[in-house]
Amino acid sequence: MFFTVLTIFPEMFDPFWEHGIIRRAIEQKLIWASAINIRNFAEDRHQVTDDRPYGGGSGMVMKPEPLAAAIRDASQTLPGAKTVLLTPQGRMFNQQMARELAACVGLVLVCGRYEGVDERICHDLIDYEISIGDYVLTGGELAAMIIIDAVTRLIPGALGGEDAAEKDSFSDGLLEHAHYTRPRVFEGREVPEVLLSGHHQEIERWRLASSLMRTLLKRPDLLKNRELRDEELEVLKSWGSQIGEILKFHRRKHE
Ligand code: 4FV
């Protein structure tokens, strides 16, 4: 998969390309990634990429000409790649969108700065407007890194274990189960016995229960209108009957 980032601060990406899963994916030629300076496409000798907003007001706006030239150049270099503008106006990024983007041949990620980009860029040069959250950043670069990171780890082989990404939070719409590693006892807290049992079925059932409980407690919104798998239904029913017993006992005690 190809990633081209258009930014006035390409050097921000140097450390990003050189560490962890992203570095390994580049070394394994699972991804090709480059950050291009939009200033290279500004024709004036000061390579100006921003100007004052029409209608007045504070701040500056990114000029359309250098941006359009940069996007067209990147799109020619990456035939079939989708162009993405990182903006608070965009569709909210999530794991499902990461999966969709991972199916693309490439992404041209446009990073705004200042108050944003001239609106005329969005009309016919941008395929997707994506937001990473309802807050305002000083630039789209961090958002571009988040998208490249979340998409790259979904590329087969990027995480090492073939199926590692399938076990992700949100991969099945639930939060991930609790994780434990050595030591068996840490500051008086023990690792759940079942995880030491070697009973893979029991361990899978425990992990499912852990996932459901964490999702129920921390993100009940994720369970709303979500189809339950049989084994999930079984776990919730068992909890339901246990809660039923407790309530029955409570009612009897207070009649
Ligand atoms: C942003 C977001 C974001 C807006 C003006 C860059 C800034 C500045 N991008 N998700 N939230 N962008 O705040 O993606 O140009």
PDB file of C-alpha atoms and ligand atoms in Angstrom:
ATOM      1  CA  MET A   1       0.000   0.000   0.000  1.00  0.00           C
ATOM      2  CA  PHE A   2       1.207   3.529  -0.859  1.00  0.00           C
ATOM      3  CA  PHE A   3       0.949   6.571   1.425  1.00  0.00           C
ATOM      4  CA  THR A   4       1.800  10.069   0.209  1.00  0.00           C
ATOM      5  CA  VAL A   5       1.433  12.832   2.774  1.00  0.00           C
ATOM      6  CA  LEU A   6       1.128  16.453   1.574  1.00  0.00           C
ATOM      7  CA  THR A   7       2.275  18.850   4.317  1.00  0.00           C
ATOM      8  CA  ILE A   8       4.311  22.011   4.899  1.00  0.00           C
ATOM      9  CA  PHE A   9       6.195  20.077   7.647  1.00  0.00           C
ATOM     10  CA  PRO A  10       7.371  16.818   5.987  1.00  0.00           C
ATOM     11  CA  GLU A  11      10.191  16.446   8.545  1.00  0.00           C
ATOM     12  CA  MET A  12       7.524  15.746  11.230  1.00  0.00           C
ATOM     13  CA  PHE A  13       7.158  12.281   9.622  1.00  0.00           C
ATOM     14  CA  ASP A  14      10.836  11.279   9.734  1.00  0.00           C
ATOM     15  CA  PRO A  15      10.671   9.742  13.239  1.00  0.00           C
ATOM     16  CA  PHE A  16       7.257   8.227  12.395  1.00  0.00           C
ATOM     17  CA  TRP A  17       8.667   6.283   9.429  1.00  0.00           C
ATOM     18  CA  GLU A  18      11.653   5.094  11.492  1.00  0.00           C
ATOM     19  CA  HIS A  19       9.999   3.298  14.414  1.00  0.00           C
ATOM     20  CA  GLY A  20       8.022   0.142  15.282  1.00  0.00           C
ATOM     21  CA  ILE A  21       5.446  -1.520  13.062  1.00  0.00           C
ATOM     22  CA  ILE A  22       5.568   1.329  10.509  1.00  0.00           C
ATOM     23  CA  ARG A  23       9.361   1.006  10.114  1.00  0.00           C
ATOM     24  CA  ARG A  24       9.091  -2.775   9.737  1.00  0.00           C
ATOM     25  CA  ALA A  25       6.229  -2.506   7.230  1.00  0.00           C
ATOM     26  CA  ILE A  26       8.409  -0.165   5.126  1.00  0.00           C
ATOM     27  CA  GLU A  27      11.402  -2.519   5.414  1.00  0.00           C
ATOM     28  CA  GLN A  28       9.188  -5.492   4.450  1.00  0.00           C
ATOM     29  CA  LYS A  29       7.846  -3.467   1.497  1.00  0.00           C
ATOM     30  CA  LEU A  30       4.301  -3.886   2.814  1.00  0.00           C
ATOM     31  CA  ILE A  31       3.952  -0.099   2.513  1.00  0.00           C
ATOM     32  CA  TRP A  32       5.702   2.722   0.620  1.00  0.00           C
ATOM     33  CA  ALA A  33       5.430   6.050   2.342  1.00  0.00           C
ATOM     34  CA  SER A  34       6.633   9.596   1.654  1.00  0.00           C
ATOM     35  CA  ALA A  35       5.921  13.112   2.942  1.00  0.00           C
ATOM     36  CA  ILE A  36       5.972  15.829   0.264  1.00  0.00           C
ATOM     37  CA  ASN A  37       6.354  19.554   0.984  1.00  0.00           C
ATOM     38  CA  ILE A  38       3.436  21.527  -0.423  1.00  0.00           C
ATOM     39  CA  ARG A  39       5.823  24.522  -0.681  1.00  0.00           C
ATOM     40  CA  ASN A  40       7.536  22.715  -3.574  1.00  0.00           C
ATOM     41  CA  PHE A  41       4.377  23.480  -5.592  1.00  0.00           C
ATOM     42  CA  ALA A  42       4.227  27.210  -4.760  1.00  0.00           C
ATOM     43  CA  GLU A  43       5.399  29.111  -7.822  1.00  0.00           C
ATOM     44  CA  ASP A  44       6.394  32.403  -6.149  1.00  0.00           C
ATOM     45  CA  ARG A  45      10.006  32.719  -5.010  1.00  0.00           C
ATOM     46  CA  HIS A  46       8.941  32.798  -1.320  1.00  0.00           C
ATOM     47  CA  GLN A  47       6.964  29.587  -1.838  1.00  0.00           C
ATOM     48  CA  VAL A  48       3.961  31.090  -0.040  1.00  0.00           C
ATOM     49  CA  THR A  49       1.250  28.514   0.750  1.00  0.00           C
ATOM     50  CA  ASP A  50      -1.131  30.640   2.814  1.00  0.00           C
ATOM     51  CA  ASP A  51      -2.956  33.974   2.541  1.00  0.00           C
ATOM     52  CA  ARG A  52      -5.440  36.181   4.425  1.00  0.00           C
ATOM     53  CA  PRO A  53      -9.094  35.020   4.446  1.00  0.00           C
ATOM     54  CA  TYR A  54     -11.577  36.701   2.109  1.00  0.00           C
ATOM     55  CA  GLY A  55     -14.170  38.402   4.281  1.00  0.00           C
ATOM     56  CA  GLY A  56     -11.563  39.287   6.892  1.00  0.00           C
ATOM     57  CA  GLY A  57     -11.086  37.661  10.281  1.00  0.00           C
ATOM     58  CA  SER A  58      -8.115  36.211  12.123  1.00  0.00           C
ATOM     59  CA  GLY A  59      -5.751  33.534  10.926  1.00  0.00           C
ATOM     60  CA  MET A  60      -4.659  32.463   7.470  1.00  0.00           C
ATOM     61  CA  VAL A  61      -6.017  30.030   4.864  1.00  0.00           C
ATOM     62  CA  MET A  62      -4.025  27.571   2.728  1.00  0.00           C
ATOM     63  CA  LYS A  63      -3.884  28.792  -0.887  1.00  0.00           C
ATOM     64  CA  PRO A  64      -5.597  26.556  -3.501  1.00  0.00           C
ATOM     65  CA  GLU A  65      -2.936  26.687  -6.242  1.00  0.00           C
ATOM     66  CA  PRO A  66       0.028  24.963  -4.470  1.00  0.00           C
ATOM     67  CA  LEU A  67      -2.369  22.444  -2.875  1.00  0.00           C
ATOM     68  CA  ALA A  68      -4.088  21.585  -6.156  1.00  0.00           C
ATOM     69  CA  ALA A  69      -0.732  21.166  -7.928  1.00  0.00           C
ATOM     70  CA  ALA A  70       0.576  18.952  -5.113  1.00  0.00           C
ATOM     71  CA  ILE A  71      -2.562  16.775  -5.085  1.00  0.00           C
ATOM     72  CA  ARG A  72      -2.546  16.382  -8.884  1.00  0.00           C
ATOM     73  CA  ASP A  73       1.146  15.479  -8.881  1.00  0.00           C
ATOM     74  CA  ALA A  74       0.678  12.869  -6.115  1.00  0.00           C
ATOM     75  CA  SER A  75      -2.408  11.410  -7.816  1.00  0.00           C
ATOM     76  CA  GLN A  76      -0.487  11.036 -11.078  1.00  0.00           C
ATOM     77  CA  THR A  77       2.321   9.257  -9.199  1.00  0.00           C
ATOM     78  CA  LEU A  78      -0.193   6.965  -7.430  1.00  0.00           C
ATOM     79  CA  PRO A  79      -2.867   5.985  -9.985  1.00  0.00           C
ATOM     80  CA  GLY A  80      -6.020   4.789  -8.181  1.00  0.00           C
ATOM     81  CA  ALA A  81      -5.032   6.257  -4.833  1.00  0.00           C
ATOM     82  CA  LYS A  82      -7.776   8.014  -2.850  1.00  0.00           C
ATOM     83  CA  THR A  83      -7.217  11.604  -1.711  1.00  0.00           C
ATOM     84  CA  VAL A  84      -8.030  12.309   1.941  1.00  0.00           C
ATOM     85  CA  LEU A  85      -8.346  15.742   3.595  1.00  0.00           C
ATOM     86  CA  LEU A  86      -7.860  15.624   7.386  1.00  0.00           C
ATOM     87  CA  THR A  87     -10.426  18.059   8.797  1.00  0.00           C
ATOM     88  CA  PRO A  88     -12.818  18.420  11.744  1.00  0.00           C
ATOM     89  CA  GLN A  89     -15.531  18.596   9.030  1.00  0.00           C
ATOM     90  CA  GLY A  90     -14.863  14.989   8.011  1.00  0.00           C
ATOM     91  CA  ARG A  91     -16.507  11.595   8.712  1.00  0.00           C
ATOM     92  CA  MET A  92     -15.314  10.324  12.086  1.00  0.00           C
ATOM     93  CA  PHE A  93     -12.445   7.884  11.737  1.00  0.00           C
ATOM     94  CA  ASN A  94     -12.965   4.434  13.306  1.00  0.00           C
ATOM     95  CA  GLN A  95     -11.845   0.817  12.922  1.00  0.00           C
ATOM     96  CA  GLN A  96     -14.439   0.071  10.253  1.00  0.00           C
ATOM     97  CA  MET A  97     -13.120   3.008   8.174  1.00  0.00           C
ATOM     98  CA  ALA A  98      -9.556   1.806   8.783  1.00  0.00           C
ATOM     99  CA  ARG A  99     -10.543  -1.547   7.286  1.00  0.00           C
ATOM    100  CA  GLU A 100     -12.103   0.188   4.256  1.00  0.00           C
ATOM    101  CA  LEU A 101      -9.015   2.349   3.690  1.00  0.00           C
ATOM    102  CA  ALA A 102      -6.717  -0.689   4.027  1.00  0.00           C
ATOM    103  CA  ALA A 103      -8.358  -2.048   0.880  1.00  0.00           C
ATOM    104  CA  CYS A 104      -7.213   0.982  -1.155  1.00  0.00           C
ATOM    105  CA  VAL A 105      -4.122   0.801  -3.421  1.00  0.00           C
ATOM    106  CA  GLY A 106      -2.933   4.035  -1.860  1.00  0.00           C
ATOM    107  CA  LEU A 107      -3.842   7.215   0.041  1.00  0.00           C
ATOM    108  CA  VAL A 108      -2.829  10.821  -0.612  1.00  0.00           C
ATOM    109  CA  LEU A 109      -3.253  12.481   2.798  1.00  0.00           C
ATOM    110  CA  VAL A 110      -3.655  16.278   2.686  1.00  0.00           C
ATOM    111  CA  CYS A 111      -2.638  18.024   5.919  1.00  0.00           C
ATOM    112  CA  GLY A 112      -4.130  21.458   6.494  1.00  0.00           C
ATOM    113  CA  ARG A 113      -2.549  24.141   8.675  1.00  0.00           C
ATOM    114  CA  TYR A 114      -3.728  27.570   9.877  1.00  0.00           C
ATOM    115  CA  GLU A 115      -7.527  27.951   9.724  1.00  0.00           C
ATOM    116  CA  GLY A 116      -7.743  25.275   7.039  1.00  0.00           C
ATOM    117  CA  VAL A 117      -7.635  24.937   3.247  1.00  0.00           C
ATOM    118  CA  ASP A 118      -9.423  26.989   0.552  1.00  0.00           C
ATOM    119  CA  GLU A 119     -12.852  25.332   0.151  1.00  0.00           C
ATOM    120  CA  ARG A 120     -12.431  25.021  -3.631  1.00  0.00           C
ATOM    121  CA  ILE A 121      -9.856  22.262  -3.018  1.00  0.00           C
ATOM    122  CA  CYS A 122     -12.584  20.066  -1.557  1.00  0.00           C
ATOM    123  CA  HIS A 123     -14.848  20.189  -4.602  1.00  0.00           C
ATOM    124  CA  ASP A 124     -13.078  17.928  -7.101  1.00  0.00           C
ATOM    125  CA  LEU A 125      -9.680  17.047  -5.658  1.00  0.00           C
ATOM    126  CA  ILE A 126     -10.690  15.339  -2.373  1.00  0.00           C
ATOM    127  CA  ASP A 127     -12.317  11.863  -2.245  1.00  0.00           C
ATOM    128  CA  TYR A 128     -12.736  11.612   1.542  1.00  0.00           C
ATOM    129  CA  GLU A 129     -12.865  14.208   4.329  1.00  0.00           C
ATOM    130  CA  ILE A 130     -11.903  12.434   7.569  1.00  0.00           C
ATOM    131  CA  SER A 131     -11.839  13.680  11.167  1.00  0.00           C
ATOM    132  CA  ILE A 132     -10.044  11.924  14.012  1.00  0.00           C
ATOM    133  CA  GLY A 133     -12.146  13.658  16.656  1.00  0.00           C
ATOM    134  CA  ASP A 134     -14.290  16.644  17.613  1.00  0.00           C
ATOM    135  CA  TYR A 135     -11.431  18.905  18.624  1.00  0.00           C
ATOM    136  CA  VAL A 136      -9.207  21.351  16.685  1.00  0.00           C
ATOM    137  CA  LEU A 137      -5.549  20.565  15.979  1.00  0.00           C
ATOM    138  CA  THR A 138      -2.882  23.011  14.803  1.00  0.00           C
ATOM    139  CA  GLY A 139      -2.409  20.848  11.711  1.00  0.00           C
ATOM    140  CA  GLY A 140      -3.572  17.658  10.007  1.00  0.00           C
ATOM    141  CA  GLU A 141      -0.195  15.900  10.349  1.00  0.00           C
ATOM    142  CA  LEU A 142      -0.954  14.043  13.589  1.00  0.00           C
ATOM    143  CA  ALA A 143      -4.292  12.941  12.137  1.00  0.00           C
ATOM    144  CA  ALA A 144      -2.500  11.629   9.025  1.00  0.00           C
ATOM    145  CA  MET A 145      -0.108   9.639  11.236  1.00  0.00           C
ATOM    146  CA  ILE A 146      -3.047   8.137  13.141  1.00  0.00           C
ATOM    147  CA  ILE A 147      -4.692   6.998   9.920  1.00  0.00           C
ATOM    148  CA  ILE A 148      -1.444   5.573   8.467  1.00  0.00           C
ATOM    149  CA  ASP A 149      -0.792   3.739  11.760  1.00  0.00           C
ATOM    150  CA  ALA A 150      -4.301   2.235  12.106  1.00  0.00           C
ATOM    151  CA  VAL A 151      -4.415   1.219   8.407  1.00  0.00           C
ATOM    152  CA  THR A 152      -0.864  -0.189   8.196  1.00  0.00           C
ATOM    153  CA  ARG A 153      -1.395  -2.598  11.093  1.00  0.00           C
ATOM    154  CA  LEU A 154      -4.344  -4.111   9.196  1.00  0.00           C
ATOM    155  CA  ILE A 155      -2.123  -5.046   6.240  1.00  0.00           C
ATOM    156  CA  PRO A 156      -1.506  -8.844   6.412  1.00  0.00           C
ATOM    157  CA  GLY A 157       1.958  -9.488   7.799  1.00  0.00           C
ATOM    158  CA  ALA A 158       2.389  -6.016   9.329  1.00  0.00           C
ATOM    159  CA  LEU A 159       1.719  -7.252  12.876  1.00  0.00           C
ATOM    160  CA  GLY A 160       3.745 -10.437  12.481  1.00  0.00           C
ATOM    161  CA  GLY A 161       1.005 -12.975  13.551  1.00  0.00           C
ATOM    162  CA  GLU A 162      -1.289 -13.376  10.524  1.00  0.00           C
ATOM    163  CA  ASP A 163      -4.482 -13.002  12.542  1.00  0.00           C
ATOM    164  CA  ALA A 164      -3.243 -10.522  15.155  1.00  0.00           C
ATOM    165  CA  ALA A 165      -5.473  -7.724  13.874  1.00  0.00           C
ATOM    166  CA  GLU A 166      -8.551  -9.939  13.933  1.00  0.00           C
ATOM    167  CA  LYS A 167      -8.389 -10.035  17.720  1.00  0.00           C
ATOM    168  CA  ASP A 168      -8.416  -6.231  17.926  1.00  0.00           C
ATOM    169  CA  SER A 169     -10.749  -4.058  19.927  1.00  0.00           C
ATOM    170  CA  PHE A 170     -13.622  -3.137  17.650  1.00  0.00           C
ATOM    171  CA  SER A 171     -12.640  -5.939  15.217  1.00  0.00           C
ATOM    172  CA  ASP A 172     -15.869  -7.624  16.299  1.00  0.00           C
ATOM    173  CA  GLY A 173     -17.359  -4.431  17.692  1.00  0.00           C
ATOM    174  CA  LEU A 174     -16.325  -5.239  21.287  1.00  0.00           C
ATOM    175  CA  LEU A 175     -13.520  -3.889  23.458  1.00  0.00           C
ATOM    176  CA  GLU A 176     -10.589  -6.269  23.802  1.00  0.00           C
ATOM    177  CA  HIS A 177     -10.367  -8.652  26.789  1.00  0.00           C
ATOM    178  CA  ALA A 178      -7.963  -7.971  29.633  1.00  0.00           C
ATOM    179  CA  HIS A 179      -4.320  -8.854  28.980  1.00  0.00           C
ATOM    180  CA  TYR A 180      -1.847 -10.323  31.496  1.00  0.00           C
ATOM    181  CA  THR A 181       1.842 -11.335  31.360  1.00  0.00           C
ATOM    182  CA  ARG A 182       4.526 -12.373  33.912  1.00  0.00           C
ATOM    183  CA  PRO A 183       4.894 -12.096  36.901  1.00  0.00           C
ATOM    184  CA  ARG A 184       1.993 -14.304  38.018  1.00  0.00           C
ATOM    185  CA  VAL A 185       1.599 -12.095  41.102  1.00  0.00           C
ATOM    186  CA  PHE A 186       2.162  -8.343  40.853  1.00  0.00           C
ATOM    187  CA  GLU A 187       1.827  -6.221  43.999  1.00  0.00           C
ATOM    188  CA  GLY A 188      -0.434  -8.864  45.492  1.00  0.00           C
ATOM    189  CA  ARG A 189      -2.649  -9.155  42.426  1.00  0.00           C
ATOM    190  CA  GLU A 190      -2.761 -12.593  40.767  1.00  0.00           C
ATOM    191  CA  VAL A 191      -3.309 -13.457  37.128  1.00  0.00           C
ATOM    192  CA  PRO A 192      -6.755 -15.137  36.666  1.00  0.00           C
ATOM    193  CA  GLU A 193      -6.217 -18.892  37.234  1.00  0.00           C
ATOM    194  CA  VAL A 194      -7.971 -19.938  34.004  1.00  0.00           C
ATOM    195  CA  LEU A 195      -5.254 -18.199  31.944  1.00  0.00           C
ATOM    196  CA  LEU A 196      -2.663 -20.528  33.482  1.00  0.00           C
ATOM    197  CA  SER A 197      -4.818 -23.650  32.955  1.00  0.00           C
ATOM    198  CA  GLY A 198      -3.918 -24.403  29.347  1.00  0.00           C
ATOM    199  CA  HIS A 199      -7.638 -25.092  28.711  1.00  0.00           C
ATOM    200  CA  HIS A 200      -7.935 -23.151  25.456  1.00  0.00           C
ATOM    201  CA  GLN A 201     -11.733 -23.418  25.351  1.00  0.00           C
ATOM    202  CA  GLU A 202     -12.008 -22.194  28.942  1.00  0.00           C
ATOM    203  CA  ILE A 203      -9.528 -19.395  28.134  1.00  0.00           C
ATOM    204  CA  GLU A 204     -11.513 -18.345  25.023  1.00  0.00           C
ATOM    205  CA  ARG A 205     -14.729 -18.313  27.093  1.00  0.00           C
ATOM    206  CA  TRP A 206     -13.045 -16.232  29.819  1.00  0.00           C
ATOM    207  CA  ARG A 207     -11.697 -13.790  27.225  1.00  0.00           C
ATOM    208  CA  LEU A 208     -15.132 -13.458  25.649  1.00  0.00           C
ATOM    209  CA  ALA A 209     -16.675 -12.732  29.069  1.00  0.00           C
ATOM    210  CA  SER A 210     -13.903 -10.214  29.776  1.00  0.00           C
ATOM    211  CA  SER A 211     -14.557  -8.493  26.429  1.00  0.00           C
ATOM    212  CA  LEU A 212     -18.321  -8.358  27.021  1.00  0.00           C
ATOM    213  CA  MET A 213     -17.987  -7.099  30.602  1.00  0.00           C
ATOM    214  CA  ARG A 214     -15.526  -4.358  29.651  1.00  0.00           C
ATOM    215  CA  THR A 215     -17.710  -3.294  26.741  1.00  0.00           C
ATOM    216  CA  LEU A 216     -20.850  -3.356  28.922  1.00  0.00           C
ATOM    217  CA  LEU A 217     -19.164  -1.243  31.632  1.00  0.00           C
ATOM    218  CA  LYS A 218     -17.023   1.100  29.507  1.00  0.00           C
ATOM    219  CA  ARG A 219     -18.788   1.367  26.128  1.00  0.00           C
ATOM    220  CA  PRO A 220     -22.371   0.149  26.399  1.00  0.00           C
ATOM    221  CA  ASP A 221     -23.069   2.200  23.243  1.00  0.00           C
ATOM    222  CA  LEU A 222     -21.069  -0.389  21.274  1.00  0.00           C
ATOM    223  CA  LEU A 223     -23.552  -3.116  22.317  1.00  0.00           C
ATOM    224  CA  LYS A 224     -26.625  -1.166  21.205  1.00  0.00           C
ATOM    225  CA  ASN A 225     -28.006  -2.461  17.827  1.00  0.00           C
ATOM    226  CA  ARG A 226     -25.113  -4.947  17.622  1.00  0.00           C
ATOM    227  CA  GLU A 227     -26.001  -8.492  16.571  1.00  0.00           C
ATOM    228  CA  LEU A 228     -24.970 -10.901  19.384  1.00  0.00           C
ATOM    229  CA  ARG A 229     -23.169 -14.129  18.505  1.00  0.00           C
ATOM    230  CA  ASP A 230     -24.574 -17.314  20.149  1.00  0.00           C
ATOM    231  CA  GLU A 231     -21.681 -17.649  22.571  1.00  0.00           C
ATOM    232  CA  GLU A 232     -22.049 -13.971  23.544  1.00  0.00           C
ATOM    233  CA  LEU A 233     -25.776 -14.463  24.112  1.00  0.00           C
ATOM    234  CA  GLU A 234     -24.994 -17.445  26.330  1.00  0.00           C
ATOM    235  CA  VAL A 235     -22.615 -15.387  28.496  1.00  0.00           C
ATOM    236  CA  LEU A 236     -25.073 -12.476  28.819  1.00  0.00           C
ATOM    237  CA  LYS A 237     -27.940 -14.888  29.636  1.00  0.00           C
ATOM    238  CA  SER A 238     -25.838 -16.516  32.389  1.00  0.00           C
ATOM    239  CA  TRP A 239     -25.167 -13.055  33.815  1.00  0.00           C
ATOM    240  CA  GLY A 240     -28.833 -12.232  33.455  1.00  0.00           C
ATOM    241  CA  SER A 241     -29.931 -15.257  35.465  1.00  0.00           C
ATOM    242  CA  GLN A 242     -27.303 -14.564  38.136  1.00  0.00           C
ATOM    243  CA  ILE A 243     -28.524 -10.966  38.397  1.00  0.00           C
ATOM    244  CA  GLY A 244     -32.089 -12.336  38.529  1.00  0.00           C
ATOM    245  CA  GLU A 245     -31.176 -14.513  41.512  1.00  0.00           C
ATOM    246  CA  ILE A 246     -29.609 -11.570  43.310  1.00  0.00           C
ATOM    247  CA  LEU A 247     -32.657  -9.354  42.696  1.00  0.00           C
ATOM    248  CA  LYS A 248     -35.057 -12.156  43.797  1.00  0.00           C
ATOM    249  CA  PHE A 249     -33.067 -12.603  47.029  1.00  0.00           C
ATOM    250  CA  HIS A 250     -33.099  -8.838  47.539  1.00  0.00           C
ATOM    251  CA  ARG A 251     -36.852  -8.571  46.975  1.00  0.00           C
ATOM    252  CA  ARG A 252     -37.521 -11.464  49.411  1.00  0.00           C
ATOM    253  CA  LYS A 253     -35.309  -9.806  52.016  1.00  0.00           C
ATOM    254  CA  HIS A 254     -37.153  -6.499  51.725  1.00  0.00           C
ATOM    255  CA  GLU A 255     -40.765  -7.694  51.376  1.00  0.00           C
TER     256      GLU A 255
HETATM  257  C1  4FV B   1      -8.405  17.694  12.392  1.00  0.00           C
HETATM  258  C2  4FV B   1      -9.247  16.855  13.138  1.00  0.00           C
HETATM  259  C3  4FV B   1      -8.050  19.082  12.715  1.00  0.00           C
HETATM  260  C4  4FV B   1      -8.115  22.118  11.572  1.00  0.00           C
HETATM  261  C5  4FV B   1      -7.459  23.361  11.098  1.00  0.00           C
HETATM  262  C6  4FV B   1      -5.880  21.563  11.077  1.00  0.00           C
HETATM  263  C7  4FV B   1      -7.025  21.178  11.952  1.00  0.00           C
HETATM  264  C8  4FV B   1      -6.023  23.022  10.841  1.00  0.00           C
HETATM  265  N1  4FV B   1      -7.993  16.998  11.317  1.00  0.00           N
HETATM  266  N2  4FV B   1      -9.296  15.645  12.498  1.00  0.00           N
HETATM  267  N3  4FV B   1      -9.879  17.098  14.292  1.00  0.00           N
HETATM  268  N4  4FV B   1      -7.406  19.783  11.736  1.00  0.00           N
HETATM  269  O1  4FV B   1      -8.358  19.572  13.796  1.00  0.00           O
HETATM  270  O2  4FV B   1      -8.538  15.772  11.408  1.00  0.00           O
HETATM  271  O3  4FV B   1      -5.762  23.279   9.508  1.00  0.00           O
END
